[in-house]
Amino acid sequence: MLSVIFSLVALVVVAVSASPIELEGLEKRGLATVYTSCKNANQVALTFDDGGWIYEAHVVDTLNQWGAKGTFFVQSRMSNLTHAYNSGHQIGSHTWRHLDLTTLSWDQVHDQMWRTELAMQRILGVSPALMRPPYGNLNNNVRAVAANRNQSIVTWDFDSGDSVGLTVQESEQRYAQIAKQHPKNILTLNHETYASTVYTLLPYALKTLSAKGYKFVTVAECLNLAPYKKSGTTYKPGKPDGSWNCN
């Protein structure tokens, strides 16, 4: 009987102390779905990790010039998000500190995800429905936390190689090769933190893949999913003040 009472008290304490975002998905169980490729034919999802970086505005402008949509998986650096979001591009979570989530506890993974969501709610007024774990590393613990936070996990089926030491010419060769193979769809991995990716590789990829008839869409569109969570809570973008501290 005492154990039942203590359990009820603990539940009340969580409900009282937790913010709305912390309460989302408390009853959710199981493992989050992991998507490694798109679903729809003739679509390419260009994704950019590790933002928001100083080049993000240029990435957005380049995509806009081509009538393309992209997806930005962002971490604690969140400059230029409003420009990308208002241009119709998708913003997803890359968690807060770009840590290998497979080395963390459940609570630590949850904290990395929660901080990114909170920042996006304050800056954009939305909460991401999709997340990409740093390095693409995941295990059942990461999937369980993502399920708890009502998020799906997205990796990729094409890596431009820009983050592993390839030259821009070598990355272009990868795009040329995948274009020649012409798969049904492509879910790419790029990084907005490299000037060569932003100023050279991205225009090449857009030109090469568009010549094959592909349409550039967000990850959510290529998976037929909603880009942001609908929790019943309305988030309003605000202006930075002393309370904006997620460190």
Coordinates of N, CA and C in Angstrom, one line a residue:
M1 N 0.8 -1.2 0.0 CA 0.0 0.0 0.0 C 0.9 1.3 0.0
L2 N 1.9 1.2 0.8 CA 2.8 2.4 0.9 C 3.5 2.6 -0.4
S3 N 3.9 1.5 -1.1 CA 4.5 1.7 -2.5 C 3.6 2.4 -3.4
V4 N 2.3 2.0 -3.4 CA 1.3 2.7 -4.2 C 1.2 4.2 -4.0
I5 N 1.2 4.5 -2.6 CA 1.1 5.9 -2.2 C 2.3 6.7 -2.7
F6 N 3.5 6.1 -2.5 CA 4.7 6.8 -3.0 C 4.7 7.0 -4.5
S7 N 4.2 6.0 -5.2 CA 4.2 6.1 -6.7 C 3.3 7.2 -7.1
L8 N 2.1 7.4 -6.4 CA 1.2 8.4 -6.7 C 1.8 9.8 -6.4
V9 N 2.5 9.9 -5.3 CA 3.1 11.1 -4.9 C 4.1 11.5 -5.9
A10 N 5.0 10.6 -6.3 CA 6.0 10.8 -7.3 C 5.4 11.3 -8.6
L11 N 4.3 10.7 -9.1 CA 3.6 11.2 -10.3 C 3.1 12.6 -10.2
V12 N 2.6 12.9 -9.0 CA 2.1 14.3 -8.8 C 3.2 15.3 -8.8
V13 N 4.4 14.9 -8.2 CA 5.5 15.8 -8.2 C 6.0 16.1 -9.6
V14 N 6.1 15.1 -10.4 CA 6.5 15.2 -11.8 C 5.5 16.1 -12.6
A15 N 4.2 15.9 -12.4 CA 3.2 16.7 -13.1 C 3.2 18.1 -12.7
V16 N 3.6 18.4 -11.4 CA 3.6 19.8 -10.9 C 4.8 20.5 -11.3
S17 N 6.0 19.8 -11.3 CA 7.2 20.5 -11.5 C 7.6 20.6 -13.0
A18 N 7.1 19.7 -13.8 CA 7.5 19.7 -15.2 C 6.8 20.7 -16.0
S19 N 7.5 21.3 -17.0 CA 6.9 22.2 -17.9 C 6.1 21.5 -18.9
P20 N 5.3 22.2 -19.8 CA 4.5 21.4 -20.8 C 5.3 20.6 -21.7
I21 N 6.5 21.1 -22.1 CA 7.3 20.3 -23.0 C 7.8 19.1 -22.3
E22 N 8.1 19.1 -21.0 CA 8.6 17.9 -20.3 C 7.5 16.9 -20.2
L23 N 6.2 17.4 -20.2 CA 5.1 16.4 -20.0 C 4.7 15.7 -21.3
E24 N 5.1 16.3 -22.4 CA 4.7 15.7 -23.7 C 5.3 14.3 -23.8
G25 N 4.4 13.4 -24.1 CA 4.8 12.0 -24.3 C 5.2 11.2 -23.1
L26 N 4.9 11.7 -21.9 CA 5.3 10.9 -20.7 C 4.7 9.5 -20.7
E27 N 3.6 9.3 -21.3 CA 3.0 8.0 -21.4 C 3.4 7.2 -22.6
K28 N 4.2 7.8 -23.4 CA 4.6 7.1 -24.7 C 5.6 6.0 -24.4
R29 N 5.5 4.9 -25.0 CA 6.4 3.8 -24.8 C 6.9 3.3 -26.1
G30 N 7.9 2.4 -26.0 CA 8.4 1.7 -27.2 C 9.6 2.5 -27.8
L31 N 9.9 2.2 -29.0 CA 11.1 2.8 -29.7 C 10.6 3.7 -30.9
A32 N 11.3 4.8 -31.1 CA 11.0 5.7 -32.2 C 11.3 5.0 -33.5
T33 N 10.6 5.4 -34.5 CA 10.8 4.9 -35.9 C 12.1 5.5 -36.4
V34 N 12.9 4.8 -37.1 CA 14.1 5.3 -37.7 C 13.9 5.2 -39.2
Y35 N 14.0 6.4 -39.9 CA 13.9 6.5 -41.3 C 15.3 6.7 -41.9
T36 N 15.6 5.9 -42.9 CA 17.0 5.9 -43.5 C 16.9 6.4 -45.0
S37 N 15.6 6.5 -45.5 CA 15.5 6.9 -46.9 C 14.1 7.5 -47.1
C38 N 13.9 8.2 -48.2 CA 12.6 8.8 -48.5 C 11.6 7.8 -49.0
K39 N 10.4 8.2 -49.1 CA 9.3 7.3 -49.6 C 8.9 7.6 -51.0
N40 N 8.8 8.9 -51.4 CA 8.2 9.3 -52.6 C 9.2 9.3 -53.8
A41 N 8.6 9.0 -54.9 CA 9.5 8.9 -56.1 C 9.9 10.3 -56.6
N42 N 11.1 10.4 -57.2 CA 11.6 11.6 -57.8 C 11.8 12.7 -56.9
Q43 N 12.0 12.4 -55.6 CA 12.2 13.4 -54.6 C 13.6 13.3 -54.0
V44 N 14.2 14.5 -53.8 CA 15.5 14.5 -53.0 C 15.3 15.4 -51.8
A45 N 15.8 14.9 -50.7 CA 15.8 15.7 -49.5 C 17.2 16.1 -49.2
L46 N 17.5 17.4 -49.4 CA 18.8 17.9 -49.1 C 18.8 18.3 -47.6
T47 N 19.7 17.7 -46.8 CA 19.8 18.0 -45.4 C 21.1 18.6 -45.1
F48 N 21.1 19.4 -44.0 CA 22.3 20.1 -43.6 C 22.4 20.1 -42.1
D49 N 23.5 19.4 -41.6 CA 23.7 19.2 -40.2 C 24.6 20.3 -39.6
D50 N 24.5 20.4 -38.3 CA 25.5 21.2 -37.4 C 25.2 22.7 -37.4
G51 N 24.0 23.1 -37.8 CA 23.7 24.5 -37.8 C 23.1 24.9 -36.4
G52 N 22.6 26.2 -36.4 CA 22.8 27.1 -37.5 C 24.2 27.8 -37.5
W53 N 24.8 27.8 -38.6 CA 26.1 28.3 -38.7 C 26.1 29.5 -39.5
I54 N 27.3 30.2 -39.7 CA 27.4 31.5 -40.3 C 27.0 31.4 -41.8
Y55 N 27.0 30.2 -42.4 CA 26.7 30.1 -43.8 C 25.3 29.8 -44.1
E56 N 24.5 29.6 -43.0 CA 23.1 29.1 -43.2 C 22.3 30.0 -44.1
A57 N 22.4 31.3 -43.9 CA 21.6 32.3 -44.7 C 21.9 32.1 -46.2
H58 N 23.2 31.8 -46.5 CA 23.5 31.6 -47.9 C 23.0 30.3 -48.5
V59 N 23.0 29.3 -47.6 CA 22.4 28.0 -48.0 C 20.9 28.3 -48.4
V60 N 20.2 29.0 -47.5 CA 18.8 29.3 -47.7 C 18.6 30.0 -49.0
D61 N 19.4 31.1 -49.2 CA 19.2 31.9 -50.4 C 19.4 31.1 -51.7
T62 N 20.4 30.2 -51.6 CA 20.7 29.3 -52.8 C 19.5 28.4 -53.0
L63 N 19.0 27.8 -52.0 CA 17.9 26.9 -52.2 C 16.7 27.7 -52.7
N64 N 16.5 28.8 -52.2 CA 15.3 29.7 -52.7 C 15.5 30.0 -54.1
Q65 N 16.7 30.3 -54.6 CA 16.9 30.7 -56.0 C 16.5 29.5 -56.9
W66 N 16.7 28.3 -56.4 CA 16.4 27.1 -57.2 C 14.9 26.6 -57.0
G67 N 14.2 27.3 -56.1 CA 12.8 26.8 -55.8 C 12.9 25.5 -55.1
A68 N 14.0 25.3 -54.3 CA 14.1 24.0 -53.6 C 13.9 24.2 -52.1
K69 N 13.5 23.1 -51.5 CA 13.3 23.1 -50.0 C 14.4 22.2 -49.4
G70 N 14.9 22.6 -48.2 CA 15.9 21.9 -47.6 C 15.5 21.6 -46.1
T71 N 16.3 20.8 -45.4 CA 16.1 20.5 -44.0 C 17.4 20.8 -43.2
F72 N 17.2 21.5 -42.1 CA 18.4 21.9 -41.3 C 18.3 21.2 -40.0
F73 N 19.2 20.3 -39.7 CA 19.2 19.7 -38.3 C 20.2 20.5 -37.5
V74 N 19.6 21.2 -36.5 CA 20.4 22.2 -35.8 C 20.7 21.8 -34.4
Q75 N 21.7 22.4 -33.8 CA 22.1 22.2 -32.4 C 22.1 23.5 -31.7
S76 N 22.9 23.7 -30.7 CA 22.8 24.9 -29.9 C 23.1 26.2 -30.6
R77 N 23.8 26.1 -31.7 CA 24.1 27.3 -32.5 C 22.9 27.6 -33.4
M78 N 22.1 28.6 -33.1 CA 20.8 28.7 -33.8 C 20.6 30.1 -34.4
S79 N 21.7 30.6 -35.0 CA 21.6 31.8 -35.8 C 20.9 31.5 -37.1
N80 N 20.2 32.5 -37.7 CA 19.6 32.4 -39.0 C 18.4 31.4 -39.1
L81 N 18.0 30.9 -38.0 CA 16.9 29.9 -38.1 C 15.6 30.5 -38.6
T82 N 15.4 31.7 -38.2 CA 14.1 32.4 -38.6 C 14.1 32.6 -40.1
H83 N 15.2 32.9 -40.7 CA 15.2 33.1 -42.2 C 14.9 31.8 -42.9
A84 N 15.5 30.7 -42.4 CA 15.3 29.4 -43.0 C 13.8 29.0 -42.8
Y85 N 13.3 29.1 -41.6 CA 12.0 28.7 -41.3 C 10.9 29.5 -42.1
N86 N 11.1 30.8 -42.1 CA 10.2 31.7 -42.8 C 10.2 31.5 -44.3
S87 N 11.3 30.9 -44.8 CA 11.4 30.6 -46.3 C 10.8 29.2 -46.6
G88 N 10.2 28.5 -45.6 CA 9.6 27.3 -45.9 C 10.4 26.0 -45.7
H89 N 11.6 26.2 -45.2 CA 12.5 25.1 -45.0 C 12.2 24.4 -43.7
Q90 N 12.6 23.2 -43.5 CA 12.3 22.5 -42.3 C 13.5 22.6 -41.3
I91 N 13.1 22.7 -40.0 CA 14.1 22.7 -39.0 C 13.9 21.5 -38.1
G92 N 14.9 20.7 -38.0 CA 14.9 19.5 -37.2 C 15.9 19.6 -36.1
S93 N 15.9 18.6 -35.2 CA 16.8 18.6 -34.0 C 18.0 17.8 -34.3
H94 N 19.2 18.3 -34.0 CA 20.5 17.6 -34.0 C 21.0 17.4 -32.6
T95 N 20.1 17.7 -31.6 CA 20.4 17.7 -30.2 C 21.4 18.8 -29.8
W96 N 21.6 19.0 -28.6 CA 22.2 20.3 -28.1 C 23.7 20.4 -28.3
R97 N 24.5 19.5 -27.8 CA 25.9 19.6 -27.8 C 26.7 18.7 -28.8
H98 N 26.0 18.1 -29.7 CA 26.6 17.2 -30.7 C 27.4 16.1 -30.0
L99 N 26.8 15.5 -29.0 CA 27.5 14.4 -28.3 C 27.1 13.0 -29.0
D100 N 27.9 12.0 -28.8 CA 27.5 10.7 -29.2 C 26.5 10.2 -28.2
L101 N 25.3 10.2 -28.6 CA 24.1 9.8 -27.7 C 24.2 8.4 -27.2
T102 N 24.9 7.5 -27.9 CA 25.0 6.1 -27.5 C 25.9 6.0 -26.3
T103 N 26.6 7.0 -25.9 CA 27.4 6.9 -24.7 C 26.8 7.6 -23.5
L104 N 25.5 8.0 -23.6 CA 24.8 8.8 -22.6 C 23.7 7.9 -22.0
S105 N 23.3 8.3 -20.8 CA 22.2 7.7 -20.1 C 20.9 8.2 -20.7
W106 N 19.8 7.6 -20.2 CA 18.5 8.0 -20.7 C 18.3 9.5 -20.4
D107 N 18.6 9.9 -19.1 CA 18.3 11.2 -18.7 C 19.2 12.2 -19.5
Q108 N 20.4 11.8 -19.8 CA 21.3 12.7 -20.5 C 20.9 12.9 -21.9
V109 N 20.5 11.8 -22.6 CA 19.9 11.9 -23.9 C 18.7 12.8 -23.9
H110 N 17.8 12.6 -23.0 CA 16.6 13.4 -22.9 C 16.9 14.9 -22.7
D111 N 18.0 15.2 -21.9 CA 18.4 16.6 -21.7 C 18.9 17.2 -23.0
Q112 N 19.7 16.5 -23.8 CA 20.2 17.0 -25.1 C 19.0 17.3 -26.0
M113 N 18.0 16.4 -26.0 CA 16.9 16.7 -26.9 C 16.0 17.8 -26.4
W114 N 15.8 17.8 -25.1 CA 14.8 18.8 -24.6 C 15.4 20.2 -24.8
R115 N 16.7 20.4 -24.6 CA 17.2 21.8 -24.7 C 17.0 22.3 -26.1
T116 N 17.2 21.5 -27.1 CA 17.1 21.9 -28.5 C 15.6 22.2 -28.8
E117 N 14.7 21.4 -28.3 CA 13.3 21.7 -28.5 C 12.9 23.0 -27.8
L118 N 13.3 23.3 -26.6 CA 13.0 24.5 -25.9 C 13.5 25.7 -26.7
A119 N 14.7 25.7 -27.2 CA 15.3 26.8 -27.9 C 14.4 27.0 -29.2
M120 N 14.0 26.0 -29.9 CA 13.2 26.1 -31.1 C 11.9 26.7 -30.8
Q121 N 11.3 26.3 -29.7 CA 10.0 26.9 -29.3 C 10.1 28.3 -29.0
R122 N 11.2 28.8 -28.4 CA 11.3 30.2 -28.1 C 11.7 31.0 -29.3
I123 N 12.5 30.4 -30.2 CA 12.9 31.2 -31.4 C 11.9 31.2 -32.5
L124 N 11.3 30.0 -32.8 CA 10.4 29.8 -33.9 C 9.0 29.6 -33.5
G125 N 8.7 29.1 -32.3 CA 7.3 28.9 -31.9 C 6.9 27.5 -32.3
V126 N 7.8 26.6 -32.6 CA 7.5 25.2 -33.0 C 8.4 24.2 -32.3
S127 N 8.0 23.0 -32.3 CA 8.8 21.9 -31.7 C 9.0 20.8 -32.7
P128 N 10.2 20.4 -32.9 CA 10.6 19.5 -34.0 C 10.0 18.1 -33.8
A129 N 9.5 17.5 -34.9 CA 9.0 16.1 -34.9 C 10.0 15.1 -35.3
L130 N 11.1 15.7 -35.9 CA 12.2 14.8 -36.4 C 13.5 15.2 -35.8
M131 N 14.3 14.2 -35.5 CA 15.6 14.5 -35.0 C 16.7 13.6 -35.7
R132 N 17.9 14.1 -35.8 CA 19.0 13.3 -36.3 C 20.1 13.2 -35.3
P133 N 20.4 12.0 -34.8 CA 21.5 11.9 -33.8 C 22.8 12.3 -34.4
P134 N 23.7 13.0 -33.6 CA 25.0 13.3 -34.1 C 25.8 12.0 -34.5
Y135 N 26.5 12.2 -35.6 CA 27.2 11.1 -36.2 C 26.3 9.9 -36.8
G136 N 25.0 10.1 -36.7 CA 24.1 9.0 -37.0 C 24.1 7.9 -36.0
N137 N 24.7 8.1 -34.9 CA 24.9 7.0 -33.9 C 23.6 6.9 -33.0
L138 N 23.0 5.7 -33.0 CA 21.9 5.5 -32.2 C 21.8 4.1 -31.7
N139 N 21.1 3.9 -30.6 CA 20.8 2.6 -30.1 C 19.4 2.6 -29.5
N140 N 19.0 1.5 -28.8 CA 17.6 1.5 -28.4 C 17.3 2.5 -27.3
N141 N 18.4 2.9 -26.5 CA 18.2 3.9 -25.5 C 17.8 5.2 -26.2
V142 N 18.5 5.6 -27.2 CA 18.2 6.8 -28.0 C 16.8 6.7 -28.6
R143 N 16.5 5.6 -29.1 CA 15.2 5.4 -29.7 C 14.1 5.5 -28.7
A144 N 14.3 5.0 -27.5 CA 13.3 5.1 -26.4 C 13.1 6.5 -26.0
V145 N 14.2 7.3 -25.9 CA 14.0 8.7 -25.5 C 13.3 9.5 -26.6
A146 N 13.7 9.2 -27.8 CA 13.0 9.9 -28.9 C 11.5 9.6 -28.9
A147 N 11.1 8.3 -28.7 CA 9.7 8.0 -28.6 C 9.1 8.7 -27.5
N148 N 9.7 8.8 -26.4 CA 9.2 9.5 -25.2 C 8.9 11.0 -25.5
R149 N 9.8 11.6 -26.4 CA 9.6 13.0 -26.8 C 8.8 13.1 -28.0
N150 N 8.2 12.0 -28.5 CA 7.3 12.0 -29.6 C 8.0 12.5 -30.9
Q151 N 9.2 12.0 -31.1 CA 10.0 12.3 -32.3 C 10.4 11.1 -33.0
S152 N 10.5 11.2 -34.3 CA 11.1 10.1 -35.2 C 12.5 10.5 -35.5
I153 N 13.3 9.4 -35.8 CA 14.7 9.6 -36.1 C 15.0 9.5 -37.6
V154 N 15.8 10.4 -38.1 CA 16.2 10.4 -39.5 C 17.7 10.3 -39.7
T155 N 18.1 9.3 -40.5 CA 19.5 9.3 -40.9 C 19.7 9.7 -42.4
W156 N 20.3 8.8 -43.2 CA 20.5 9.2 -44.6 C 20.8 8.0 -45.4
D157 N 20.7 8.1 -46.7 CA 21.2 7.0 -47.6 C 22.2 7.5 -48.6
F158 N 22.6 8.8 -48.5 CA 23.7 9.3 -49.3 C 24.4 10.3 -48.5
D159 N 25.7 10.1 -48.4 CA 26.6 11.0 -47.7 C 27.6 11.7 -48.7
S160 N 27.5 13.0 -48.7 CA 28.4 13.8 -49.6 C 29.8 13.6 -49.2
G161 N 30.1 13.2 -48.0 CA 31.5 13.1 -47.5 C 32.2 14.3 -47.1
D162 N 31.4 15.4 -47.0 CA 32.1 16.7 -46.7 C 32.7 16.8 -45.3
S163 N 32.2 16.0 -44.4 CA 32.7 16.0 -43.0 C 33.8 15.0 -42.7
V164 N 34.1 14.2 -43.7 CA 35.1 13.1 -43.5 C 36.4 13.3 -44.3
G165 N 36.6 14.5 -44.7 CA 37.9 14.8 -45.4 C 37.9 14.8 -46.9
L166 N 36.7 14.5 -47.5 CA 36.7 14.5 -49.0 C 36.9 16.0 -49.5
T167 N 37.6 16.1 -50.6 CA 37.6 17.4 -51.3 C 36.3 17.7 -51.9
V168 N 36.1 18.9 -52.3 CA 34.8 19.3 -52.9 C 34.7 18.6 -54.2
Q169 N 35.8 18.3 -54.9 CA 35.7 17.6 -56.2 C 35.3 16.2 -56.0
E170 N 35.8 15.6 -54.9 CA 35.4 14.2 -54.6 C 33.9 14.1 -54.2
S171 N 33.4 15.1 -53.5 CA 32.0 15.1 -53.1 C 31.2 15.3 -54.4
E172 N 31.6 16.2 -55.3 CA 30.9 16.3 -56.5 C 30.8 15.0 -57.3
Q173 N 31.9 14.3 -57.3 CA 31.9 13.0 -57.9 C 30.9 12.0 -57.3
R174 N 30.7 12.1 -56.0 CA 29.6 11.3 -55.4 C 28.3 11.7 -55.9
Y175 N 28.0 13.0 -56.0 CA 26.7 13.5 -56.5 C 26.5 13.1 -58.0
A176 N 27.6 13.2 -58.7 CA 27.5 12.8 -60.1 C 27.2 11.3 -60.3
Q177 N 27.8 10.5 -59.4 CA 27.6 9.0 -59.4 C 26.1 8.7 -59.1
I178 N 25.6 9.3 -58.0 CA 24.3 9.0 -57.6 C 23.3 9.5 -58.6
A179 N 23.6 10.6 -59.3 CA 22.7 11.1 -60.3 C 22.6 10.1 -61.5
K180 N 23.8 9.5 -61.8 CA 23.9 8.6 -62.9 C 23.1 7.3 -62.6
Q181 N 23.2 6.9 -61.3 CA 22.5 5.7 -60.9 C 21.0 5.9 -60.8
H182 N 20.6 7.2 -60.6 CA 19.2 7.6 -60.6 C 18.3 6.7 -59.8
P183 N 18.5 6.7 -58.5 CA 17.6 5.9 -57.6 C 16.2 6.6 -57.5
K184 N 15.3 5.9 -57.0 CA 13.9 6.4 -56.9 C 13.8 7.7 -56.1
N185 N 14.6 7.8 -55.1 CA 14.7 9.0 -54.2 C 16.0 9.1 -53.5
I186 N 16.4 10.2 -52.9 CA 17.7 10.3 -52.2 C 17.5 11.2 -51.0
L187 N 18.1 10.7 -49.9 CA 18.1 11.4 -48.6 C 19.5 11.7 -48.3
T188 N 19.9 13.0 -48.5 CA 21.3 13.3 -48.4 C 21.8 13.8 -47.1
L189 N 23.1 13.7 -46.9 CA 23.8 14.3 -45.7 C 24.8 15.3 -46.2
N190 N 24.7 16.5 -45.8 CA 25.6 17.6 -46.0 C 25.8 18.3 -44.7
H191 N 26.8 19.2 -44.6 CA 27.1 20.0 -43.4 C 27.2 21.5 -43.8
E192 N 26.4 22.3 -43.2 CA 26.5 23.7 -43.5 C 27.6 24.5 -42.9
T193 N 28.5 23.7 -42.2 CA 29.7 24.4 -41.6 C 30.9 24.5 -42.5
Y194 N 30.8 24.0 -43.7 CA 31.9 24.0 -44.6 C 31.6 25.0 -45.8
A195 N 32.5 26.0 -45.9 CA 32.3 26.9 -47.0 C 32.3 26.3 -48.4
S196 N 33.1 25.2 -48.6 CA 33.1 24.6 -49.9 C 31.8 23.9 -50.2
T197 N 31.1 23.4 -49.1 CA 29.8 22.7 -49.3 C 28.8 23.8 -49.7
V198 N 28.8 24.9 -49.0 CA 27.8 26.0 -49.2 C 28.0 26.6 -50.6
Y199 N 29.2 27.0 -50.9 CA 29.4 27.9 -52.1 C 29.7 27.1 -53.4
T200 N 30.2 25.8 -53.3 CA 30.5 25.1 -54.5 C 29.7 23.8 -54.6
L201 N 29.7 23.0 -53.6 CA 29.0 21.7 -53.7 C 27.5 21.8 -53.8
L202 N 26.9 22.7 -53.0 CA 25.4 22.8 -53.1 C 24.9 23.2 -54.5
P203 N 25.5 24.3 -55.1 CA 25.0 24.6 -56.5 C 25.2 23.4 -57.4
Y204 N 26.3 22.7 -57.3 CA 26.6 21.6 -58.2 C 25.5 20.5 -58.0
A205 N 25.2 20.2 -56.7 CA 24.2 19.2 -56.4 C 22.8 19.6 -57.0
L206 N 22.5 20.8 -56.8 CA 21.2 21.3 -57.3 C 21.1 21.2 -58.8
K207 N 22.2 21.6 -59.5 CA 22.2 21.5 -60.9 C 22.2 20.1 -61.4
T208 N 23.0 19.2 -60.8 CA 23.2 17.9 -61.3 C 21.9 17.0 -61.1
L209 N 21.3 17.2 -59.9 CA 20.1 16.4 -59.6 C 18.9 16.9 -60.3
S210 N 18.8 18.2 -60.4 CA 17.6 18.8 -61.1 C 17.6 18.4 -62.6
A211 N 18.8 18.2 -63.1 CA 18.9 17.7 -64.5 C 18.3 16.3 -64.7
K212 N 18.2 15.6 -63.6 CA 17.7 14.2 -63.7 C 16.2 14.2 -63.3
G213 N 15.6 15.4 -63.2 CA 14.2 15.5 -62.9 C 13.7 15.3 -61.5
Y214 N 14.7 15.4 -60.5 CA 14.3 15.3 -59.1 C 13.7 16.6 -58.6
K215 N 12.8 16.5 -57.7 CA 12.2 17.6 -57.0 C 12.8 17.7 -55.6
F216 N 13.2 18.9 -55.2 CA 13.9 19.1 -53.9 C 12.9 19.4 -52.8
V217 N 12.7 18.6 -51.8 CA 11.7 18.7 -50.8 C 12.3 18.6 -49.4
T218 N 11.5 18.9 -48.4 CA 12.0 18.7 -47.0 C 11.9 17.2 -46.7
V219 N 12.6 16.8 -45.6 CA 12.5 15.4 -45.2 C 11.1 15.0 -44.8
A220 N 10.4 15.9 -44.1 CA 9.0 15.6 -43.7 C 8.2 15.3 -45.0
E221 N 8.3 16.1 -46.0 CA 7.5 15.9 -47.2 C 7.9 14.6 -47.9
C222 N 9.2 14.3 -47.9 CA 9.6 13.0 -48.6 C 9.2 11.8 -47.8
L223 N 8.9 12.0 -46.5 CA 8.4 10.9 -45.7 C 6.9 10.9 -45.4
N224 N 6.2 11.9 -46.0 CA 4.8 12.1 -45.7 C 4.5 12.3 -44.2
L225 N 5.3 13.0 -43.6 CA 5.2 13.3 -42.1 C 5.0 14.8 -41.8
A226 N 4.5 15.1 -40.7 CA 4.4 16.5 -40.2 C 5.8 16.9 -39.7
P227 N 6.3 18.1 -40.0 CA 7.6 18.5 -39.6 C 7.7 18.9 -38.2
Y228 N 6.6 19.3 -37.6 CA 6.6 19.7 -36.2 C 5.5 19.0 -35.4
K229 N 5.8 19.0 -34.1 CA 4.8 18.3 -33.2 C 3.6 19.1 -32.9
K230 N 2.5 18.4 -32.8 CA 1.2 19.1 -32.4 C 0.9 18.6 -31.0
S231 N 1.1 19.3 -30.0 CA 0.9 18.9 -28.7 C -0.3 19.5 -28.0
G232 N -1.0 20.4 -28.6 CA -2.0 21.1 -28.0 C -1.6 22.4 -27.3
T233 N -0.2 22.5 -27.2 CA 0.4 23.7 -26.6 C 0.8 24.7 -27.7
T234 N 0.4 25.9 -27.5 CA 0.8 27.0 -28.5 C 2.0 27.7 -28.0
Y235 N 3.1 27.6 -28.9 CA 4.3 28.3 -28.5 C 4.4 29.6 -29.4
K236 N 4.8 30.7 -28.7 CA 4.9 31.9 -29.4 C 6.4 32.4 -29.4
P237 N 6.9 32.7 -30.6 CA 8.3 33.1 -30.7 C 8.5 34.4 -29.8
G238 N 9.6 34.5 -29.1 CA 9.8 35.6 -28.3 C 11.1 36.3 -28.6
K239 N 11.5 37.3 -27.8 CA 12.8 38.0 -27.9 C 13.7 37.6 -26.8
P240 N 15.0 37.4 -27.1 CA 15.9 37.0 -26.0 C 15.9 37.9 -24.8
D241 N 15.9 37.3 -23.6 CA 16.0 38.0 -22.4 C 16.8 37.2 -21.4
G242 N 16.9 37.5 -20.2 CA 17.7 36.9 -19.2 C 17.4 35.4 -18.9
S243 N 16.1 35.0 -19.3 CA 15.7 33.6 -19.0 C 16.1 32.7 -20.2
W244 N 16.6 33.2 -21.2 CA 17.0 32.4 -22.4 C 18.4 31.8 -22.1
N245 N 18.4 30.8 -21.3 CA 19.7 30.2 -21.0 C 19.5 28.7 -20.9
C246 N 20.1 28.0 -21.9 CA 19.9 26.5 -21.9 C 21.3 25.8 -21.7
N247 N 22.3 26.6 -21.2 CA 23.6 26.0 -20.9 C 23.5 25.0 -19.8

